[in-house]
Coordinates of C-alpha atoms in Angstrom, one line a residue:
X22 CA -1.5 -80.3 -0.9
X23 CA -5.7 -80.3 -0.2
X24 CA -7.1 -77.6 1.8
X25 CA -4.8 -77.0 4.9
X26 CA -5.0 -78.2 8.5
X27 CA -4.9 -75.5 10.7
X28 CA -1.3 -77.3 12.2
X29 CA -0.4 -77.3 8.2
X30 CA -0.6 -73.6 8.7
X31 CA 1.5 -72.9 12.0
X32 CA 4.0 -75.2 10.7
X33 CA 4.6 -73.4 7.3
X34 CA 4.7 -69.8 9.6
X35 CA 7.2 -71.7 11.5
X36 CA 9.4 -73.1 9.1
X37 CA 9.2 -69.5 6.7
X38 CA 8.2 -67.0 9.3
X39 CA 7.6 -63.5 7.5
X40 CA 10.2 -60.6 8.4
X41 CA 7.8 -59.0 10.7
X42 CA 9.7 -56.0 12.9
X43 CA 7.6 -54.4 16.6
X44 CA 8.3 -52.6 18.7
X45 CA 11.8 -52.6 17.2
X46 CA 12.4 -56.4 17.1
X47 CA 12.7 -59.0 14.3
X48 CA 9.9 -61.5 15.5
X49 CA 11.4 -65.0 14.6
X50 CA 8.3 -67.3 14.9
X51 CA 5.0 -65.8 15.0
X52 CA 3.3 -68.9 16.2
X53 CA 4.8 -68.2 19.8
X54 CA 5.5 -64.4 19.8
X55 CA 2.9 -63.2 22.8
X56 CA 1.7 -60.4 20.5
X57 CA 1.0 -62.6 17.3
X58 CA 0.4 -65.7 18.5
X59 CA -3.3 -65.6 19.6
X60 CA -3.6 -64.3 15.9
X61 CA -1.9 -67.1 14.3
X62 CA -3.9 -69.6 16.3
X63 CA -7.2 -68.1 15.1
X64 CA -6.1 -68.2 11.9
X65 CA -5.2 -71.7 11.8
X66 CA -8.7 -72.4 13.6
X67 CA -10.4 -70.9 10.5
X68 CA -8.6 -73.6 8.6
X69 CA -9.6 -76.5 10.8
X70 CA -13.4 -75.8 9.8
X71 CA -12.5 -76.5 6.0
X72 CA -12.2 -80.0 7.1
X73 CA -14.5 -80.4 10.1
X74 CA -16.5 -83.3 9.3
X75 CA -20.0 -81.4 9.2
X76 CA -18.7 -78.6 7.5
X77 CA -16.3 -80.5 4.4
X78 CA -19.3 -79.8 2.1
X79 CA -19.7 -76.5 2.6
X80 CA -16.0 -75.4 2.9
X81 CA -14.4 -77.3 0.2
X82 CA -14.7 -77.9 -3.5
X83 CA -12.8 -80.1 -5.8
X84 CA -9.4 -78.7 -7.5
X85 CA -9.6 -79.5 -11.3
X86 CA -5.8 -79.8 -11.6
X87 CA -5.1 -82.3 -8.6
X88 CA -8.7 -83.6 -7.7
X89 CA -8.1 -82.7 -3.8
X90 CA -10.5 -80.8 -2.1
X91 CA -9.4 -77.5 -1.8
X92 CA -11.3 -74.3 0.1
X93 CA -14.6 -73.3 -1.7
X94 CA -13.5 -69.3 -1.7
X95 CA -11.3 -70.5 -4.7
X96 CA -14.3 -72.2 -6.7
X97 CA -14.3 -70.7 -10.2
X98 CA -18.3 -69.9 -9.9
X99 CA -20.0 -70.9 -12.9
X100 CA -23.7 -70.5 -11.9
X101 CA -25.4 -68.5 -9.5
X102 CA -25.8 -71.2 -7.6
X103 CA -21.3 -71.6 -7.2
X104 CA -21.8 -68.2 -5.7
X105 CA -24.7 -69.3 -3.2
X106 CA -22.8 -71.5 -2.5
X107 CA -19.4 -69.9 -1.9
X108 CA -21.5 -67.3 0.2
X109 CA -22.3 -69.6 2.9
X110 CA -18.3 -70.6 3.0
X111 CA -17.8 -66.9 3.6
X112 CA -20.4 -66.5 6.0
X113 CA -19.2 -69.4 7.9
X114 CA -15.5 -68.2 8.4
X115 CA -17.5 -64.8 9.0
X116 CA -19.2 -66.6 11.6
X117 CA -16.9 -67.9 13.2
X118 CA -14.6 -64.4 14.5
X119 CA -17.9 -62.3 14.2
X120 CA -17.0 -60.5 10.8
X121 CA -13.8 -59.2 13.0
X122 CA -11.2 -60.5 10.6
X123 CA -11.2 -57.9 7.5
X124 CA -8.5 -60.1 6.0
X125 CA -9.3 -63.6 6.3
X126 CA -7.5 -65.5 3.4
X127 CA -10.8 -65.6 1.2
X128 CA -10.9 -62.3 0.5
X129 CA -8.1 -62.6 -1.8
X130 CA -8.6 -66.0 -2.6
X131 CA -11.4 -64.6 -4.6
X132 CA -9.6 -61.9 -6.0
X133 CA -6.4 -64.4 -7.4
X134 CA -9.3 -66.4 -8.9
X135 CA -10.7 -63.7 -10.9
X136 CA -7.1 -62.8 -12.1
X137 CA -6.3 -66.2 -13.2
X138 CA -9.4 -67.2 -14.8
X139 CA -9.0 -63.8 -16.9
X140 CA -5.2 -64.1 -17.8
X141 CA -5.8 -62.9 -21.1
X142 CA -6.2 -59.3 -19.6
X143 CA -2.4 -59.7 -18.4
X144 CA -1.6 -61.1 -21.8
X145 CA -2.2 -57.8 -23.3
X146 CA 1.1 -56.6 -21.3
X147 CA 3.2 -60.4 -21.8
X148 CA 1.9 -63.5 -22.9
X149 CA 4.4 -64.2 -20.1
X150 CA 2.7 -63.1 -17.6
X151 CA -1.3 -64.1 -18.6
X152 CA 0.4 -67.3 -18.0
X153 CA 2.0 -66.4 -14.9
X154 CA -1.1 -65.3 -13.2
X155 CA -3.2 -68.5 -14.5
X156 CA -0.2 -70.7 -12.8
X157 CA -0.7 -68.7 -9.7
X158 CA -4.1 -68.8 -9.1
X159 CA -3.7 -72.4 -9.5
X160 CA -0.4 -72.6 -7.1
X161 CA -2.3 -70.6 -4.4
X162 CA -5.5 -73.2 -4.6
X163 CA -4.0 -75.9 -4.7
X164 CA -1.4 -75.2 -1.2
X165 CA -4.1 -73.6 0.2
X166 CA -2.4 -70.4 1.2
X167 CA -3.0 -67.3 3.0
X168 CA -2.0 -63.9 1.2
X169 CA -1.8 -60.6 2.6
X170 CA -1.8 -57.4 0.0
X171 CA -0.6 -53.7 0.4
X172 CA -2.2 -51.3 -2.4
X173 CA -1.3 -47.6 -1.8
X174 CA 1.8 -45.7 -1.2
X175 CA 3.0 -44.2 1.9
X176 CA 1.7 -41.2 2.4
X177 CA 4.5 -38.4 2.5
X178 CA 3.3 -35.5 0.0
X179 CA -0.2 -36.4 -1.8
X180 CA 0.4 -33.1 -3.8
X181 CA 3.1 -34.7 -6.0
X182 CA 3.3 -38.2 -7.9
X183 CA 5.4 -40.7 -6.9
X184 CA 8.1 -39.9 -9.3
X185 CA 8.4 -36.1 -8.0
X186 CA 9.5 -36.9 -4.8
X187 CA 12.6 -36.3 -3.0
X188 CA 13.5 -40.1 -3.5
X189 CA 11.5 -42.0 -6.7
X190 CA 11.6 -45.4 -4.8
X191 CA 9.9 -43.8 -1.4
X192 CA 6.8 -45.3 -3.2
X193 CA 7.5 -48.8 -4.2
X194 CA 8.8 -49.0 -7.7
X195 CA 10.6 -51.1 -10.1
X196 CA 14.4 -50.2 -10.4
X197 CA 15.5 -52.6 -13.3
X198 CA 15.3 -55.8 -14.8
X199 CA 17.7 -58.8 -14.5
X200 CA 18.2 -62.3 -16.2
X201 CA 16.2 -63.5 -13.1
X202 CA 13.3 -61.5 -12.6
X203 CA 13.0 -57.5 -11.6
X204 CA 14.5 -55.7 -8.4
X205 CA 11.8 -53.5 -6.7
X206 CA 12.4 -51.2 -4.7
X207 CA 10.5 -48.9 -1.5
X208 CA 7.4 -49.2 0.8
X209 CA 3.3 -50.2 0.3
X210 CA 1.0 -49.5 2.8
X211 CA -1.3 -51.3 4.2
X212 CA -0.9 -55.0 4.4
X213 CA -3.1 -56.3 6.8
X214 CA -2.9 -59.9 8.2
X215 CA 1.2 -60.0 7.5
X216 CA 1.5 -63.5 9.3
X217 CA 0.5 -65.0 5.9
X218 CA 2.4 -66.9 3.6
X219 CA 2.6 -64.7 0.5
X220 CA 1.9 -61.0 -0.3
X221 CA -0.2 -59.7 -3.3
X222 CA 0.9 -56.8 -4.9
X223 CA -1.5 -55.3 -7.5
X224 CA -1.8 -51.9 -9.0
X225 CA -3.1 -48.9 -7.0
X226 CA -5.5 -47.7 -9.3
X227 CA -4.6 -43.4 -8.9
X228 CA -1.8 -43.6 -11.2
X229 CA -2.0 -39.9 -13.1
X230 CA 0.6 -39.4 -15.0
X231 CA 2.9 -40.2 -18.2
X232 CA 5.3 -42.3 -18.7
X233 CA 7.1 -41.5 -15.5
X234 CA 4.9 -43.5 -13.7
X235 CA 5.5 -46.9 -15.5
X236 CA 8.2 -47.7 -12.7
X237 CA 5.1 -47.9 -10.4
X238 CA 2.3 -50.2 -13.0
X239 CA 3.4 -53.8 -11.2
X240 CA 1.5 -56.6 -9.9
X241 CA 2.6 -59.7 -8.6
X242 CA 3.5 -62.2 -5.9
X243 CA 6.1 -63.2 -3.9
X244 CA 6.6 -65.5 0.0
X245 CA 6.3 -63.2 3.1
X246 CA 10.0 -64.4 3.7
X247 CA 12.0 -63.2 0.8
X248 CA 15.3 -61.6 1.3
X249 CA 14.8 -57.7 1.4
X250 CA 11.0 -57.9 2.3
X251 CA 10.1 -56.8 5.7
X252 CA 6.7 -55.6 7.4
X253 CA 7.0 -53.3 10.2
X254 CA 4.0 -53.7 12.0
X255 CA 1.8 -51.3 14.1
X256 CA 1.4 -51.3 17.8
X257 CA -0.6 -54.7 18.7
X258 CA -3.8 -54.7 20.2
X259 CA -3.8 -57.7 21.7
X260 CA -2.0 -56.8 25.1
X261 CA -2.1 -60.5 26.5
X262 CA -4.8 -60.1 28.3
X263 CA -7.5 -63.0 28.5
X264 CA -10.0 -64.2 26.4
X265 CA -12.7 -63.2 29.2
X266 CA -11.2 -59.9 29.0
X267 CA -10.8 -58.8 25.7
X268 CA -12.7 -61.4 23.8
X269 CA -12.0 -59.9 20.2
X270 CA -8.6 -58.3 20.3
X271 CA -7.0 -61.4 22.0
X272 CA -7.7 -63.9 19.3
X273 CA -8.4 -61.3 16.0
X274 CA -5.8 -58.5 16.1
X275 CA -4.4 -59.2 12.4
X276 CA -1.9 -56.9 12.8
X277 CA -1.4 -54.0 10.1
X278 CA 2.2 -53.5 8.7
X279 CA 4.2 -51.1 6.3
X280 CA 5.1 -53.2 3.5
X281 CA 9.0 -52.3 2.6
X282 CA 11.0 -53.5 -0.5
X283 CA 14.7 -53.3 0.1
X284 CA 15.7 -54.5 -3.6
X285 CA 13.7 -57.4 -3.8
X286 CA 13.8 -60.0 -6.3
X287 CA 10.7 -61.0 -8.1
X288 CA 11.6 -63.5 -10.3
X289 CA 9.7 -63.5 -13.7
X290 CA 7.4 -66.3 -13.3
X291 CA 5.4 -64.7 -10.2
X292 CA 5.3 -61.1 -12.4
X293 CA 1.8 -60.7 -13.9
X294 CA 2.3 -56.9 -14.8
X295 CA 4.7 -54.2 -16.1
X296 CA 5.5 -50.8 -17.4
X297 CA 1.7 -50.3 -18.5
X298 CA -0.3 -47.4 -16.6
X299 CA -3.8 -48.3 -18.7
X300 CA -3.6 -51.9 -17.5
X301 CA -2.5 -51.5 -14.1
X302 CA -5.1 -48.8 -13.7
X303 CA -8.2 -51.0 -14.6
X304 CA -6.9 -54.3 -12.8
X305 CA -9.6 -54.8 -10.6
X306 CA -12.1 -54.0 -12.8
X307 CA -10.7 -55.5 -16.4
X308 CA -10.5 -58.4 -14.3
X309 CA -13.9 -58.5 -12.3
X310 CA -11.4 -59.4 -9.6
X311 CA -13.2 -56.2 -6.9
X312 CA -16.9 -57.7 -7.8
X313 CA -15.8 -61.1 -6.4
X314 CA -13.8 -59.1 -3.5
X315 CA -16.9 -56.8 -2.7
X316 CA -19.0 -60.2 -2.5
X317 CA -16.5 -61.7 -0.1
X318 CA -17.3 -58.4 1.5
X319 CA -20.6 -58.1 1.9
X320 CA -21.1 -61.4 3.3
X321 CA -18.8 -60.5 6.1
X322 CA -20.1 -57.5 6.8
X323 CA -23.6 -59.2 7.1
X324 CA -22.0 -61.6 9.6
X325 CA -20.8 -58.4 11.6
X326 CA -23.8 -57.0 11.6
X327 CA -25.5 -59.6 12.7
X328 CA -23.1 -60.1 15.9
X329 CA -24.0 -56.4 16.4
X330 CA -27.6 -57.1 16.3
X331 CA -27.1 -60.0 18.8
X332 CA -25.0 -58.3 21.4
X333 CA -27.1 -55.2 21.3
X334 CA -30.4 -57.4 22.1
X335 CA -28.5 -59.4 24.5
X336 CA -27.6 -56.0 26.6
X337 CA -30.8 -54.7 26.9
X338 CA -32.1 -58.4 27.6
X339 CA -29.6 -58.1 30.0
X340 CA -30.1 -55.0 32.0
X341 CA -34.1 -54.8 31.5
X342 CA -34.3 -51.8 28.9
X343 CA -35.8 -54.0 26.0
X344 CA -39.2 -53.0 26.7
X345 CA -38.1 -48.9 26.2
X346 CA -39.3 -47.6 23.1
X347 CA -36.4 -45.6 22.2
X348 CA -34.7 -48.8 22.5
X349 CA -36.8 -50.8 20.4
X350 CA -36.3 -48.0 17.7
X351 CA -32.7 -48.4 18.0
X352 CA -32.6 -51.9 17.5
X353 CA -35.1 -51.8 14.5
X354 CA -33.0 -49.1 13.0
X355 CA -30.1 -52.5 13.3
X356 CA -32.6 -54.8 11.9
X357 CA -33.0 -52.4 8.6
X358 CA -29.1 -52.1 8.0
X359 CA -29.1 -56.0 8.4
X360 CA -31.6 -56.5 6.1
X361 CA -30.6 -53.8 3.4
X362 CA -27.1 -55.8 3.5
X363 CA -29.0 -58.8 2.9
X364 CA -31.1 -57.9 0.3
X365 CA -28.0 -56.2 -1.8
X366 CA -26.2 -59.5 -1.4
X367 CA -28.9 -61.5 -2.8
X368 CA -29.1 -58.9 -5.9
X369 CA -25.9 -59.2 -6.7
X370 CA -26.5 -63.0 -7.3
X371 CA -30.0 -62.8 -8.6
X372 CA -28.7 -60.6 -11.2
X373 CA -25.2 -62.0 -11.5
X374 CA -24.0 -62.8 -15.2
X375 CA -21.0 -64.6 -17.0
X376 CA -18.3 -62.2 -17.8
X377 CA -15.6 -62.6 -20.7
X378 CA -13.9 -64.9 -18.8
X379 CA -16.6 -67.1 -18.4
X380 CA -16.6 -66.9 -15.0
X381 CA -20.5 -66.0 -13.2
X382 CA -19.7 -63.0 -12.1
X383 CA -22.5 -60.8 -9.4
X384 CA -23.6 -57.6 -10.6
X385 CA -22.0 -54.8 -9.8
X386 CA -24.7 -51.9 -8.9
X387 CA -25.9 -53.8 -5.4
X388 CA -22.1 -54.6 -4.5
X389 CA -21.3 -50.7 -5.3
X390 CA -24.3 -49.7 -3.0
X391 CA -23.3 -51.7 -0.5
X392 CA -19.9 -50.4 -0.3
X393 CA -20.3 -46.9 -0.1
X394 CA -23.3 -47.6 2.3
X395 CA -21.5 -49.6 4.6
X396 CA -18.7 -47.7 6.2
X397 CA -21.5 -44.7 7.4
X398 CA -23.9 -47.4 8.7
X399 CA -20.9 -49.0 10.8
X400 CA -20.5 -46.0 12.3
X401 CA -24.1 -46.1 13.5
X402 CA -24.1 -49.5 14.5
X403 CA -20.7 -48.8 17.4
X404 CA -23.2 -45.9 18.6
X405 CA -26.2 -47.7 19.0
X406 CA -24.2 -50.3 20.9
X407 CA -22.6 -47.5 22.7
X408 CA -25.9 -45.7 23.7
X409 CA -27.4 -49.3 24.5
X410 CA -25.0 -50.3 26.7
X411 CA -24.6 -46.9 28.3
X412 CA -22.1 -46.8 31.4
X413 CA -22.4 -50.4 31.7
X414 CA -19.5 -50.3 28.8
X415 CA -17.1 -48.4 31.9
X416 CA -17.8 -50.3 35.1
X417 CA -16.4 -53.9 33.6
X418 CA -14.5 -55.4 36.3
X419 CA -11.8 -58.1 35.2
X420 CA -11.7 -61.9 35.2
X421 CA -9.4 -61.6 37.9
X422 CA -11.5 -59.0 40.1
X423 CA -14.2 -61.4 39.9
X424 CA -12.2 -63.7 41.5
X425 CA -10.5 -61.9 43.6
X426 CA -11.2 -61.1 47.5
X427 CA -14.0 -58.3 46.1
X428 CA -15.6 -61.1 44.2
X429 CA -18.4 -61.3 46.4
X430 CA -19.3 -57.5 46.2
X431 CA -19.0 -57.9 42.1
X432 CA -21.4 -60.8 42.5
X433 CA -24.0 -58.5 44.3
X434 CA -23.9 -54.9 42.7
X435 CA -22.9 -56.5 39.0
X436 CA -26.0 -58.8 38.8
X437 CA -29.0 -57.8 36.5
X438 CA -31.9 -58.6 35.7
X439 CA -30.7 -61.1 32.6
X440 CA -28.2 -62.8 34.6
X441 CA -25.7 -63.2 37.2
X442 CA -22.8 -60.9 37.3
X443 CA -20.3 -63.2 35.7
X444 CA -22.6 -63.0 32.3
X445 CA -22.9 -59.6 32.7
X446 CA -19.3 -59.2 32.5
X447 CA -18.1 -61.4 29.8
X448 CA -21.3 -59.9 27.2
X449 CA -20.1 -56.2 28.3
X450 CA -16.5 -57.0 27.9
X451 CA -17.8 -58.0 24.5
X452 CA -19.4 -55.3 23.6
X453 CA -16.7 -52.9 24.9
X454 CA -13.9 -54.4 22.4
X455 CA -16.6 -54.2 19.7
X456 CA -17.1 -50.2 20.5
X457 CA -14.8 -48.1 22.7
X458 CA -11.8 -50.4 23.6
X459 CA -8.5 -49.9 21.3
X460 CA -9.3 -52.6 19.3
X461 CA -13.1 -51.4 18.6
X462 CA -11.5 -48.1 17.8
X463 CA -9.0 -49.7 15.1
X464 CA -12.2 -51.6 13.7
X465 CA -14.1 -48.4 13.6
X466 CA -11.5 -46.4 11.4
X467 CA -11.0 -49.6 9.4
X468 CA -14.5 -49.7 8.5
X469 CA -14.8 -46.2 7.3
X470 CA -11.7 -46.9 4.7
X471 CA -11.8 -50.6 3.6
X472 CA -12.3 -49.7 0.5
X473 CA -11.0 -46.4 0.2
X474 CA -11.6 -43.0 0.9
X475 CA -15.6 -42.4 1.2
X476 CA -15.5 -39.2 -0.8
X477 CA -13.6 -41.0 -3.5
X478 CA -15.8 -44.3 -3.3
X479 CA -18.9 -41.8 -3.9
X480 CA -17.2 -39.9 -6.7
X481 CA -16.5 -43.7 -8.4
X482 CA -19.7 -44.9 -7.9
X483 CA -21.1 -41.3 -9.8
X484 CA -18.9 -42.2 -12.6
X485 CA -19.4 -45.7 -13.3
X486 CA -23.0 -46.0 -12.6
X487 CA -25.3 -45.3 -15.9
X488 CA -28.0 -43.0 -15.6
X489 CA -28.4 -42.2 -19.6
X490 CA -31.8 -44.3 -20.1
X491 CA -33.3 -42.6 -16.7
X492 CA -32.3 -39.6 -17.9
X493 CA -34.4 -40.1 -21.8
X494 CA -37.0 -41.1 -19.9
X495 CA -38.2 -38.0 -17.6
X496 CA -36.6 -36.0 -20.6
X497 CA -39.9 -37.3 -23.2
X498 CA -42.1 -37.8 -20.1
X499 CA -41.3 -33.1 -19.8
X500 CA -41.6 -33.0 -23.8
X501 CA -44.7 -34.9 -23.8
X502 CA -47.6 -32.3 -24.4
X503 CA -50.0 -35.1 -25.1
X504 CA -50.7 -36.6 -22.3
X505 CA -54.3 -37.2 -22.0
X506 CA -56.4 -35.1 -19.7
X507 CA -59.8 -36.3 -18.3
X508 CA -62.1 -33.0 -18.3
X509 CA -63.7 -32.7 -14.9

């Protein structure tokens, strides 16, 4: 199958719905269920674009197994042009939900092809399973599917490894091996997105132990609807309401689920890893796989900053504070976060290189800036739209106050000096889902973990970065006593 229509996508959620459990009920077709549907329909909108007429180019590339054109985010980049390129297909699905979907499908689209194209890292645990990976990168480009993943384990008594608690399979775990594949067993948290097709499992990378831990070193893949594999999803966001009403949360509320594995069968060919702690450790990086994740990343985030930027200038266009200086300082302090995130994406390119895979891969000290910079700035950017926006974030009447019998009254006190009170209401409503509304909330803590804990990120980023020649260098620059000295 080419790249997907997005009616190839609801059909497949209809025909294999995931076991998705809320609010104590086992949701049999996501494409219809009031509280994922809106989701599921966005989704499949982000598919239509791969084949929109004006956008085919920029979307889609050519498989080199079947010759279809499947979605660009799966392009195995080979210049630094492939990764300009698959840029703009990130920004575009960025684009188009405002950098509100963390978990569109290309972020791990990106992160199967840099495990496939470097199978030869999982060969050092199987030659079984270097192949396995290979055939699944190629399996997920070429059906075009959406994956969901779930890295870390649930969070009962961080003091102790998995293996030292009360039950060794409350962290999911690998309880034997069969003719058929392995049986796993337990719960991963945090699959986001869980009306997908397939889930991801790679290694979390805090495995500190000995060999008790092996049970725990896994990665692979398996469908969303496998017998024994259920997500049990958090309270939705999206209440029903309208799209006038809460314009993000009704169409992007992903949906975040515990991940659990009631003795699931993997079978062998979708295993790609096993039993080794050093491997499963260094996935993401012995594969590149998180350099072409954190440039899926930054792209987005430049799209969401970029929404910020607009709906901040649009508000005080709006309500006639654009001339304030304290304002002005605001939105330039915006502009600056935009443009740092700009210029760190373009680094990475610029100074991108092929790895041992032969795959061009961006360099990694922009992309680990940007991360770590990020989550912080995000933070600042909900304020500024907060402090922007003032109490004109509170005093949103609905769609159907507007046109209700107090219409009239709404009309009159709501209007400003941007625009009549219907515009007012639908750019505040935005702006209040983007900030202070339960889904702005959710996006606010997301930001300030997508990729981990901050403190954590920092400490990684100390201990990967290389300082040694910067050091040598101020070290003979204090040791040198001849330095010349003009006499006065």
């Amino acid at each position: 199958m080419p790249a997907r229509t997005g009616r190839a996508v609801l059909d497949n959620l209809r025909a294999n719905p995931p076991s998705l459990w809320l609010n104590g009920e086992l949701i049999t077709d996501p494409t219809v269920h009031p509280q994922t549907a809106n989701c599921a329909t966005s989704l499949a909108a982000l598919y239509d674009l791969q084949l929109r007429d004006d956008l085919v180019d920029t979307m889609t590339c050519t498989s080199p197994t079947t010759g279809e054109r499947v979605g660009m985010s799966f392009v195995i980049p080979e210049t630094v042009e492939d990764l300009q390129r698959r840029g703009e297909m990130h920004r575009t699905w960025a684009n188009a939900h405002l950098g509100f979907m963390g978990r569109a499908p290309d972020y791990l689209n990106v992160n199967v092809m840099a495990a496939g194209t470097a199978s030869a890292y999982f060969d050092r645990c199987d030659p079984r399973f270097g192949t396995n990976m290979r055939n699944y990168f190629e399996f997920v480009r070429d059906n075009d599917l959406a994956l969901t993943h779930a890295l870390t384990n649930p969070q009962v008594d961080r003091t102790r490894t998995a293996s030292e608690l009360s039950d060794p399979f409350i962290a999911m775990g690998k309880v034997r091996e069969t003719g058929d594949g392995i049986i796993v067993r337990g719960a991963r948290m945090l699959a986001t997105l869980p009306i997908s097709d397939e889930i991801l499992i790679f290694p979390s990378t805090v495995l500190k132990g000995g060999d008790d831990l092996k049970p725990y070193a896994l990665a692979f893949a398996i469908p969303n609807n496998t017998p024994g594999l259920s997500f049990q999803c958090r309270e939705p966001l999206d209440h029903g309401a309208s799209h006038a009403d809460h314009p993000l949360a009704s169409r992007f509320d992903e949906m975040d689920a515990m991940v659990y594995f009631d003795d699931v069968l993997v079978p062998w060919e979708r295993v790609f890893l096993m039993d080794d702690i050093g491997l499963a450790n260094n996935a993401y990086a012995g594969t590149d796989a998180v350099l072409h994740m954190a440039h899926q990343v930054v792209n987005l985030k430049i799209a969401k900053t970029e929404a910020f930027l607009g709906v901040i200038q649009a508000v005080v266009d709006m309500i006639g504070t654009n001339s304030y200086q304290h304002v002005q300082e605001m939105i330039a302090e915006v502009i600056i976060i935009l443009e740092i995130m700009k210029a760190l994406k373009v680094a990475s390119e610029v100074g991108a290189s092929k790895n041992a895979h032969g795959v061009m891969t961006p360099l990694r000290g922009p992309l680990d800036a940007a991360r770590n910079y990020y989550p912080s700035m995000y933070q600042r950017l909900v304020e500024i739209l907060r402090l922007t926006a003032s109490s004109g974030l509170i005093t949103i009447p609905s769609a159907a106050d507007l046109a209700g019998p107090r219409g009239d009254d709404i009309r009159k006190y709501l209007a400003s000096a941007g625009g009549d009170a219907g515009t007012r209401i639908r750019l505040m409503r935005l702006a209040w889902d983007m900030t202070i509304s339960g889904f702005g909330g959710r996006q606010q803590h997301y930001e300030n973990f997508f990729f981990g804990d901050p403190v954590r990120m920092r400490q990684a980023l100390y201990g990967v970065y290389d300082r040694s020649a910067l050091v040598e260098r101020v070290l003979a620059f204090a040791e040198d006593t001849e330095w010349p000295v003009i006499a006065g």
